[in-house]
mmCIF file of C-alpha atoms in Angstrom:
data_model
loop_
_atom_site.group_PDB
_atom_site.id
_atom_site.type_symbol
_atom_site.label_atom_id
_atom_site.label_comp_id
_atom_site.label_asym_id
_atom_site.label_seq_id
_atom_site.Cartn_x
_atom_site.Cartn_y
_atom_site.Cartn_z
ATOM 1 C CA UNK A 1 14.426 -8.756 -26.941
ATOM 2 C CA UNK A 2 15.479 -11.940 -25.159
ATOM 3 C CA UNK A 3 13.247 -13.010 -22.280
ATOM 4 C CA UNK A 4 15.509 -13.274 -19.214
ATOM 5 C CA UNK A 5 12.632 -14.259 -16.947
ATOM 6 C CA UNK A 6 13.485 -11.459 -14.491
ATOM 7 C CA UNK A 7 10.161 -9.642 -14.980
ATOM 8 C CA UNK A 8 8.247 -12.833 -14.206
ATOM 9 C CA UNK A 9 10.404 -13.389 -11.122
ATOM 10 C CA UNK A 10 9.536 -9.908 -9.831
ATOM 11 C CA UNK A 11 5.824 -10.512 -10.485
ATOM 12 C CA UNK A 12 6.092 -13.763 -8.524
ATOM 13 C CA UNK A 13 7.843 -11.928 -5.689
ATOM 14 C CA UNK A 14 5.052 -9.325 -5.534
ATOM 15 C CA UNK A 15 2.353 -11.991 -5.550
ATOM 16 C CA UNK A 16 3.958 -13.949 -2.718
ATOM 17 C CA UNK A 17 4.503 -10.752 -0.726
ATOM 18 C CA UNK A 18 0.735 -10.207 -0.977
ATOM 19 C CA UNK A 19 0.094 -13.831 0.038
ATOM 20 C CA UNK A 20 2.412 -13.511 3.045
ATOM 21 C CA UNK A 21 0.885 -10.194 4.112
ATOM 22 C CA UNK A 22 -2.594 -11.699 3.938
ATOM 23 C CA UNK A 23 -2.040 -15.191 5.345
ATOM 24 C CA UNK A 24 0.699 -14.846 7.972
ATOM 25 C CA UNK A 25 -1.375 -12.947 10.520
ATOM 26 C CA UNK A 26 0.354 -14.431 13.571
ATOM 27 C CA UNK A 27 1.257 -12.563 16.760
ATOM 28 C CA UNK A 28 4.908 -11.455 16.807
ATOM 29 C CA UNK A 29 5.200 -12.373 13.136
ATOM 30 C CA UNK A 30 5.047 -9.245 11.002
ATOM 31 C CA UNK A 31 6.871 -7.474 8.187
ATOM 32 C CA UNK A 32 8.179 -10.602 6.486
ATOM 33 C CA UNK A 33 10.087 -9.453 3.404
ATOM 34 C CA UNK A 34 9.802 -11.596 0.293
ATOM 35 C CA UNK A 35 13.100 -11.077 -1.533
ATOM 36 C CA UNK A 36 14.103 -11.398 -5.169
ATOM 37 C CA UNK A 37 17.411 -12.799 -6.472
ATOM 38 C CA UNK A 38 19.030 -13.966 -3.236
ATOM 39 C CA UNK A 39 22.324 -15.868 -2.975
ATOM 40 C CA UNK A 40 22.547 -18.544 -0.251
ATOM 41 C CA UNK A 41 25.486 -20.676 0.806
ATOM 42 C CA UNK A 42 24.611 -24.347 1.085
ATOM 43 C CA UNK A 43 25.790 -26.926 3.590
ATOM 44 C CA UNK A 44 28.166 -28.171 0.901
ATOM 45 C CA UNK A 45 29.776 -24.751 0.633
ATOM 46 C CA UNK A 46 28.271 -24.184 -2.815
ATOM 47 C CA UNK A 47 26.412 -20.947 -3.549
ATOM 48 C CA UNK A 48 22.825 -21.019 -4.827
ATOM 49 C CA UNK A 49 21.017 -18.230 -6.651
ATOM 50 C CA UNK A 50 17.407 -18.198 -5.415
ATOM 51 C CA UNK A 51 14.788 -16.448 -7.557
ATOM 52 C CA UNK A 52 12.389 -15.652 -4.680
ATOM 53 C CA UNK A 53 13.057 -16.204 -0.985
ATOM 54 C CA UNK A 54 11.753 -15.448 2.485
ATOM 55 C CA UNK A 55 12.415 -16.640 6.012
ATOM 56 C CA UNK A 56 11.169 -15.997 9.537
ATOM 57 C CA UNK A 57 11.583 -17.311 13.062
ATOM 58 C CA UNK A 58 8.755 -18.535 15.264
ATOM 59 C CA UNK A 59 9.035 -20.178 18.677
ATOM 60 C CA UNK A 60 12.803 -20.411 18.250
ATOM 61 C CA UNK A 61 12.605 -22.224 14.916
ATOM 62 C CA UNK A 62 13.719 -20.870 11.552
ATOM 63 C CA UNK A 63 11.450 -21.303 8.533
ATOM 64 C CA UNK A 64 12.774 -20.790 4.999
ATOM 65 C CA UNK A 65 11.015 -20.875 1.656
ATOM 66 C CA UNK A 66 12.802 -20.885 -1.692
ATOM 67 C CA UNK A 67 11.048 -20.447 -5.028
ATOM 68 C CA UNK A 68 12.341 -21.372 -8.456
ATOM 69 C CA UNK A 69 10.618 -19.406 -11.243
ATOM 70 C CA UNK A 70 10.475 -20.340 -14.941
ATOM 71 C CA UNK A 71 8.926 -18.057 -17.562
ATOM 72 C CA UNK A 72 8.916 -20.718 -20.265
ATOM 73 C CA UNK A 73 6.489 -21.336 -23.098
ATOM 74 C CA UNK A 74 6.697 -25.112 -22.511
ATOM 75 C CA UNK A 75 5.864 -27.127 -19.372
ATOM 76 C CA UNK A 76 8.721 -27.651 -16.914
ATOM 77 C CA UNK A 77 10.340 -31.143 -17.228
ATOM 78 C CA UNK A 78 11.191 -33.526 -14.390
ATOM 79 C CA UNK A 79 14.942 -32.915 -14.690
ATOM 80 C CA UNK A 80 14.571 -29.352 -13.346
ATOM 81 C CA UNK A 81 12.724 -30.679 -10.319
ATOM 82 C CA UNK A 82 15.665 -33.000 -9.602
ATOM 83 C CA UNK A 83 18.056 -30.030 -9.626
ATOM 84 C CA UNK A 84 15.711 -27.964 -7.465
ATOM 85 C CA UNK A 85 15.405 -30.793 -4.905
ATOM 86 C CA UNK A 86 19.215 -30.879 -4.640
ATOM 87 C CA UNK A 87 19.244 -27.161 -3.849
ATOM 88 C CA UNK A 88 16.510 -27.549 -1.214
ATOM 89 C CA UNK A 89 18.454 -30.353 0.490
ATOM 90 C CA UNK A 90 21.635 -28.240 0.535
ATOM 91 C CA UNK A 91 20.056 -25.237 2.276
ATOM 92 C CA UNK A 92 20.952 -25.180 6.007
ATOM 93 C CA UNK A 93 18.053 -26.006 8.295
ATOM 94 C CA UNK A 94 14.653 -26.963 6.939
ATOM 95 C CA UNK A 95 13.638 -25.293 3.686
ATOM 96 C CA UNK A 96 10.345 -25.514 1.842
ATOM 97 C CA UNK A 97 10.454 -25.498 -1.947
ATOM 98 C CA UNK A 98 7.968 -23.966 -4.386
ATOM 99 C CA UNK A 99 8.376 -24.204 -8.145
ATOM 100 C CA UNK A 100 6.501 -21.558 -10.177
ATOM 101 C CA UNK A 101 5.944 -21.936 -13.908
ATOM 102 C CA UNK A 102 4.066 -19.848 -16.478
ATOM 103 C CA UNK A 103 3.236 -22.867 -18.646
ATOM 104 C CA UNK A 104 2.670 -25.694 -16.181
ATOM 105 C CA UNK A 105 4.597 -28.936 -15.628
ATOM 106 C CA UNK A 106 5.157 -32.241 -17.390
ATOM 107 C CA UNK A 107 3.579 -35.316 -15.806
ATOM 108 C CA UNK A 108 6.929 -36.676 -14.566
ATOM 109 C CA UNK A 109 7.687 -33.353 -12.854
ATOM 110 C CA UNK A 110 4.340 -33.526 -11.029
ATOM 111 C CA UNK A 111 4.976 -37.084 -9.808
ATOM 112 C CA UNK A 112 8.484 -36.217 -8.561
ATOM 113 C CA UNK A 113 7.360 -32.991 -6.856
ATOM 114 C CA UNK A 114 4.450 -34.701 -5.131
ATOM 115 C CA UNK A 115 6.711 -37.473 -3.822
ATOM 116 C CA UNK A 116 9.262 -34.966 -2.474
ATOM 117 C CA UNK A 117 6.995 -32.351 -0.912
ATOM 118 C CA UNK A 118 7.648 -29.641 -3.502
ATOM 119 C CA UNK A 119 4.728 -27.325 -4.177
ATOM 120 C CA UNK A 120 3.979 -26.649 -7.839
ATOM 121 C CA UNK A 121 2.282 -23.406 -8.846
ATOM 122 C CA UNK A 122 1.288 -22.087 -12.246
ATOM 123 C CA UNK A 123 1.101 -18.293 -12.570
ATOM 124 C CA UNK A 124 -0.497 -17.128 -15.799
ATOM 125 C CA UNK A 125 -1.599 -13.715 -17.009
ATOM 126 C CA UNK A 126 -5.299 -13.390 -17.666
ATOM 127 C CA UNK A 127 -6.450 -12.641 -21.204
ATOM 128 C CA UNK A 128 -6.519 -8.933 -22.013
ATOM 129 C CA UNK A 129 -10.225 -9.236 -22.838
ATOM 130 C CA UNK A 130 -11.120 -10.607 -19.399
ATOM 131 C CA UNK A 131 -13.409 -8.262 -17.460
ATOM 132 C CA UNK A 132 -12.978 -7.542 -13.778
ATOM 133 C CA UNK A 133 -14.980 -5.315 -11.442
ATOM 134 C CA UNK A 134 -13.581 -2.652 -9.160
ATOM 135 C CA UNK A 135 -15.495 -1.168 -6.252
ATOM 136 C CA UNK A 136 -14.424 2.477 -6.250
ATOM 137 C CA UNK A 137 -14.997 4.588 -3.167
ATOM 138 C CA UNK A 138 -14.767 8.345 -3.258
ATOM 139 C CA UNK A 139 -13.919 9.464 0.290
ATOM 140 C CA UNK A 140 -14.526 13.102 1.206
ATOM 141 C CA UNK A 141 -13.238 14.717 4.398
ATOM 142 C CA UNK A 142 -15.484 17.445 5.790
ATOM 143 C CA UNK A 143 -14.325 20.274 8.044
ATOM 144 C CA UNK A 144 -16.714 21.896 10.518
ATOM 145 C CA UNK A 145 -16.553 24.180 13.559
ATOM 146 C CA UNK A 146 -13.425 25.833 12.234
ATOM 147 C CA UNK A 147 -12.100 28.498 14.576
ATOM 148 C CA UNK A 148 -9.120 30.827 14.863
ATOM 149 C CA UNK A 149 -8.041 32.276 18.228
ATOM 150 C CA UNK A 150 -6.721 35.855 18.160
ATOM 151 C CA UNK A 151 -3.804 36.943 20.365
ATOM 152 C CA UNK A 152 -5.447 39.159 22.994
ATOM 153 C CA UNK A 153 -2.187 40.844 24.073
ATOM 154 C CA UNK A 154 -1.468 41.754 20.465
ATOM 155 C CA UNK A 155 -4.918 43.309 20.109
ATOM 156 C CA UNK A 156 -4.405 45.347 23.303
ATOM 157 C CA UNK A 157 -1.261 46.812 21.776
ATOM 158 C CA UNK A 158 -3.039 47.673 18.509
ATOM 159 C CA UNK A 159 -5.889 49.987 17.599
ATOM 160 C CA UNK A 160 -8.268 47.032 17.160
ATOM 161 C CA UNK A 161 -10.483 45.148 19.568
ATOM 162 C CA UNK A 162 -10.752 41.371 19.902
ATOM 163 C CA UNK A 163 -14.309 41.495 18.533
ATOM 164 C CA UNK A 164 -13.225 43.488 15.501
ATOM 165 C CA UNK A 165 -10.308 41.142 14.798
ATOM 166 C CA UNK A 166 -12.502 38.057 15.106
ATOM 167 C CA UNK A 167 -15.129 39.599 12.830
ATOM 168 C CA UNK A 168 -12.541 40.294 10.141
ATOM 169 C CA UNK A 169 -11.359 36.681 10.257
ATOM 170 C CA UNK A 170 -14.829 35.120 10.244
ATOM 171 C CA UNK A 171 -15.848 37.224 7.232
ATOM 172 C CA UNK A 172 -13.373 35.225 5.105
ATOM 173 C CA UNK A 173 -14.208 31.623 4.179
ATOM 174 C CA UNK A 174 -11.729 29.164 5.649
ATOM 175 C CA UNK A 175 -10.881 27.893 2.141
ATOM 176 C CA UNK A 176 -9.788 31.449 1.197
ATOM 177 C CA UNK A 177 -7.892 32.239 4.401
ATOM 178 C CA UNK A 178 -4.112 32.614 4.627
ATOM 179 C CA UNK A 179 -1.596 32.780 7.442
ATOM 180 C CA UNK A 180 1.920 34.130 7.658
ATOM 181 C CA UNK A 181 4.230 31.699 9.456
ATOM 182 C CA UNK A 182 7.257 32.668 11.609
ATOM 183 C CA UNK A 183 9.583 32.587 8.589
ATOM 184 C CA UNK A 184 7.288 34.977 6.686
ATOM 185 C CA UNK A 185 5.812 32.402 4.302
ATOM 186 C CA UNK A 186 2.221 32.936 3.215
ATOM 187 C CA UNK A 187 0.390 29.597 3.382
ATOM 188 C CA UNK A 188 -3.193 28.476 3.038
ATOM 189 C CA UNK A 189 -4.873 27.962 6.395
ATOM 190 C CA UNK A 190 -7.127 25.326 4.866
ATOM 191 C CA UNK A 191 -4.095 23.363 3.595
ATOM 192 C CA UNK A 192 -2.658 23.416 7.115
ATOM 193 C CA UNK A 193 -5.918 21.969 8.419
ATOM 194 C CA UNK A 194 -5.872 19.310 5.714
ATOM 195 C CA UNK A 195 -2.374 18.277 6.765
ATOM 196 C CA UNK A 196 -3.483 18.062 10.403
ATOM 197 C CA UNK A 197 -6.406 15.865 9.337
ATOM 198 C CA UNK A 198 -4.285 13.298 7.460
ATOM 199 C CA UNK A 199 -4.283 10.782 10.391
ATOM 200 C CA UNK A 200 -8.085 10.672 10.163
ATOM 201 C CA UNK A 201 -8.435 10.150 6.403
ATOM 202 C CA UNK A 202 -9.012 6.410 6.943
ATOM 203 C CA UNK A 203 -11.295 6.810 9.971
ATOM 204 C CA UNK A 204 -14.761 5.200 9.829
ATOM 205 C CA UNK A 205 -17.441 7.163 8.036
ATOM 206 C CA UNK A 206 -19.113 9.923 10.103
ATOM 207 C CA UNK A 207 -16.693 9.462 13.020
ATOM 208 C CA UNK A 208 -15.868 12.960 14.268
ATOM 209 C CA UNK A 209 -12.420 14.077 15.367
ATOM 210 C CA UNK A 210 -11.494 17.309 17.125
ATOM 211 C CA UNK A 211 -8.180 18.910 16.173
ATOM 212 C CA UNK A 212 -6.492 21.807 17.963
ATOM 213 C CA UNK A 213 -3.168 23.298 16.965
ATOM 214 C CA UNK A 214 -1.384 25.691 19.300
ATOM 215 C CA UNK A 215 0.867 28.094 17.403
ATOM 216 C CA UNK A 216 4.245 29.005 18.823
ATOM 217 C CA UNK A 217 6.213 32.107 17.901
ATOM 218 C CA UNK A 218 4.617 34.661 15.560
ATOM 219 C CA UNK A 219 1.750 33.525 13.348
ATOM 220 C CA UNK A 220 -0.533 36.006 11.620
ATOM 221 C CA UNK A 221 -3.811 35.699 9.800
ATOM 222 C CA UNK A 222 -3.407 37.793 6.659
ATOM 223 C CA UNK A 223 -5.651 39.091 3.908
ATOM 224 C CA UNK A 224 -5.005 37.792 0.421
ATOM 225 C CA UNK A 225 -3.234 40.982 -0.602
ATOM 226 C CA UNK A 226 -1.204 40.940 2.654
ATOM 227 C CA UNK A 227 -2.551 44.403 3.443
ATOM 228 C CA UNK A 228 -4.055 43.315 6.752
ATOM 229 C CA UNK A 229 -2.646 41.011 9.412
ATOM 230 C CA UNK A 230 -3.878 39.772 12.792
ATOM 231 C CA UNK A 231 -1.763 37.792 15.216
ATOM 232 C CA UNK A 232 -3.237 34.398 16.103
ATOM 233 C CA UNK A 233 -2.278 31.796 18.698
ATOM 234 C CA UNK A 234 -4.410 28.761 17.782
ATOM 235 C CA UNK A 235 -6.754 27.253 15.251
ATOM 236 C CA UNK A 236 -9.120 24.309 15.619
ATOM 237 C CA UNK A 237 -11.696 22.295 13.710
ATOM 238 C CA UNK A 238 -13.656 19.061 13.612
ATOM 239 C CA UNK A 239 -13.474 16.655 10.700
ATOM 240 C CA UNK A 240 -15.321 13.553 9.512
ATOM 241 C CA UNK A 241 -15.428 11.407 6.378
ATOM 242 C CA UNK A 242 -18.212 10.424 4.022
ATOM 243 C CA UNK A 243 -17.935 7.720 1.397
ATOM 244 C CA UNK A 244 -19.754 7.098 -1.893
ATOM 245 C CA UNK A 245 -19.089 3.717 -3.540
ATOM 246 C CA UNK A 246 -19.759 2.450 -7.038
ATOM 247 C CA UNK A 247 -18.740 -0.470 -9.241
ATOM 248 C CA UNK A 248 -16.877 -0.043 -12.491
ATOM 249 C CA UNK A 249 -15.956 -2.722 -15.022
ATOM 250 C CA UNK A 250 -12.573 -2.734 -16.732
ATOM 251 C CA UNK A 251 -10.524 -4.930 -19.040
ATOM 252 C CA UNK A 252 -7.501 -6.827 -17.715
ATOM 253 C CA UNK A 253 -5.330 -5.094 -20.318
ATOM 254 C CA UNK A 254 -5.710 -1.929 -18.230
ATOM 255 C CA UNK A 255 -5.305 -3.775 -14.897
ATOM 256 C CA UNK A 256 -2.787 -6.666 -15.275
ATOM 257 C CA UNK A 257 -4.220 -9.688 -13.480
ATOM 258 C CA UNK A 258 -2.578 -13.043 -12.780
ATOM 259 C CA UNK A 259 -4.131 -16.390 -11.940
ATOM 260 C CA UNK A 260 -2.205 -18.373 -9.300
ATOM 261 C CA UNK A 261 -3.057 -22.086 -9.520
ATOM 262 C CA UNK A 262 -1.900 -24.715 -7.028
ATOM 263 C CA UNK A 263 -1.229 -27.744 -9.261
ATOM 264 C CA UNK A 264 -2.065 -30.340 -6.601
ATOM 265 C CA UNK A 265 -4.942 -28.793 -4.636
ATOM 266 C CA UNK A 266 -6.399 -27.062 -7.722
ATOM 267 C CA UNK A 267 -7.044 -23.966 -5.606
ATOM 268 C CA UNK A 268 -6.638 -20.729 -7.495
ATOM 269 C CA UNK A 269 -6.455 -17.060 -6.600
ATOM 270 C CA UNK A 270 -6.186 -13.968 -8.729
ATOM 271 C CA UNK A 271 -3.929 -10.990 -8.126
ATOM 272 C CA UNK A 272 -3.983 -7.573 -9.724
ATOM 273 C CA UNK A 273 -0.688 -5.741 -10.226
ATOM 274 C CA UNK A 274 -1.240 -2.116 -9.209
ATOM 275 C CA UNK A 275 0.476 0.898 -10.847
ATOM 276 C CA UNK A 276 2.723 0.949 -7.754
ATOM 277 C CA UNK A 277 3.769 -2.611 -8.699
ATOM 278 C CA UNK A 278 2.147 -4.158 -5.640
ATOM 279 C CA UNK A 279 0.076 -7.298 -6.007
ATOM 280 C CA UNK A 280 -3.489 -7.054 -4.663
ATOM 281 C CA UNK A 281 -5.621 -10.133 -4.207
ATOM 282 C CA UNK A 282 -9.029 -10.090 -5.866
ATOM 283 C CA UNK A 283 -11.751 -10.479 -3.246
ATOM 284 C CA UNK A 284 -13.715 -12.836 -5.480
ATOM 285 C CA UNK A 285 -13.299 -14.413 -8.887
ATOM 286 C CA UNK A 286 -13.526 -11.122 -10.730
ATOM 287 C CA UNK A 287 -13.638 -8.345 -8.157
ATOM 288 C CA UNK A 288 -10.896 -6.108 -6.861
ATOM 289 C CA UNK A 289 -11.019 -4.735 -3.326
ATOM 290 C CA UNK A 290 -12.004 -1.131 -2.702
ATOM 291 C CA UNK A 291 -9.908 1.519 -4.401
ATOM 292 C CA UNK A 292 -10.034 4.916 -2.688
ATOM 293 C CA UNK A 293 -9.932 8.069 -4.775
#
């Protein structure tokens, strides 16, 4: 199959989105979208297809960055830098140019880029046999002080006391408890609590949170066989997280990793491409940030 270079362009887009998200931490400057395959109209009236592009405004000024991407097996020659410089000069306003290559650049291309303020970057996939480390954290949410409040008026109208109703409910573990909602659906009470606890899944370890949910309309605690039901008006609980971390070692072939090398400064960073196709920067030379299970 012919290599169109589109896959490499998308990888470059994901990497620069990760760079932007990590480096552009400026007040009133958020959610910058790094775009792929953008068409711009130049000052000359000509249209230009841009492989990767982003722009933002700060203090009334517009900042644009255009990236040319080449997935070639040979180093990029100087002639392509000449063409790229012409595109940069034709973009309205002030545009910054970055040229990304999989296989580096010829010496003449480096001299021309350096003289014209064009950043050169080599993005190369790490060998499949390269080992990286991942710090895996297993986060568990704990639920304590679970409580269900019985409808007192309902009990008064039935042949059951509040104490009897509460005893029936407390005799069933919260993980095995069910409720009947106003549209007569039988749902797990524990699953409802888990949904209410979602905002606290990323809370610091051991930090406790109280949750109360007032129930409108007709809600009933029910036995598993639906043979017994008790009207309830509220449930509550406290939750907190615990975390157990460990390091695992994996091959790059299972976790695609790319080395991003600045040709002039010689600085390099590594990015892992997640199953969700997002680029994640390695915290160190061979270590991925925490992955939560």
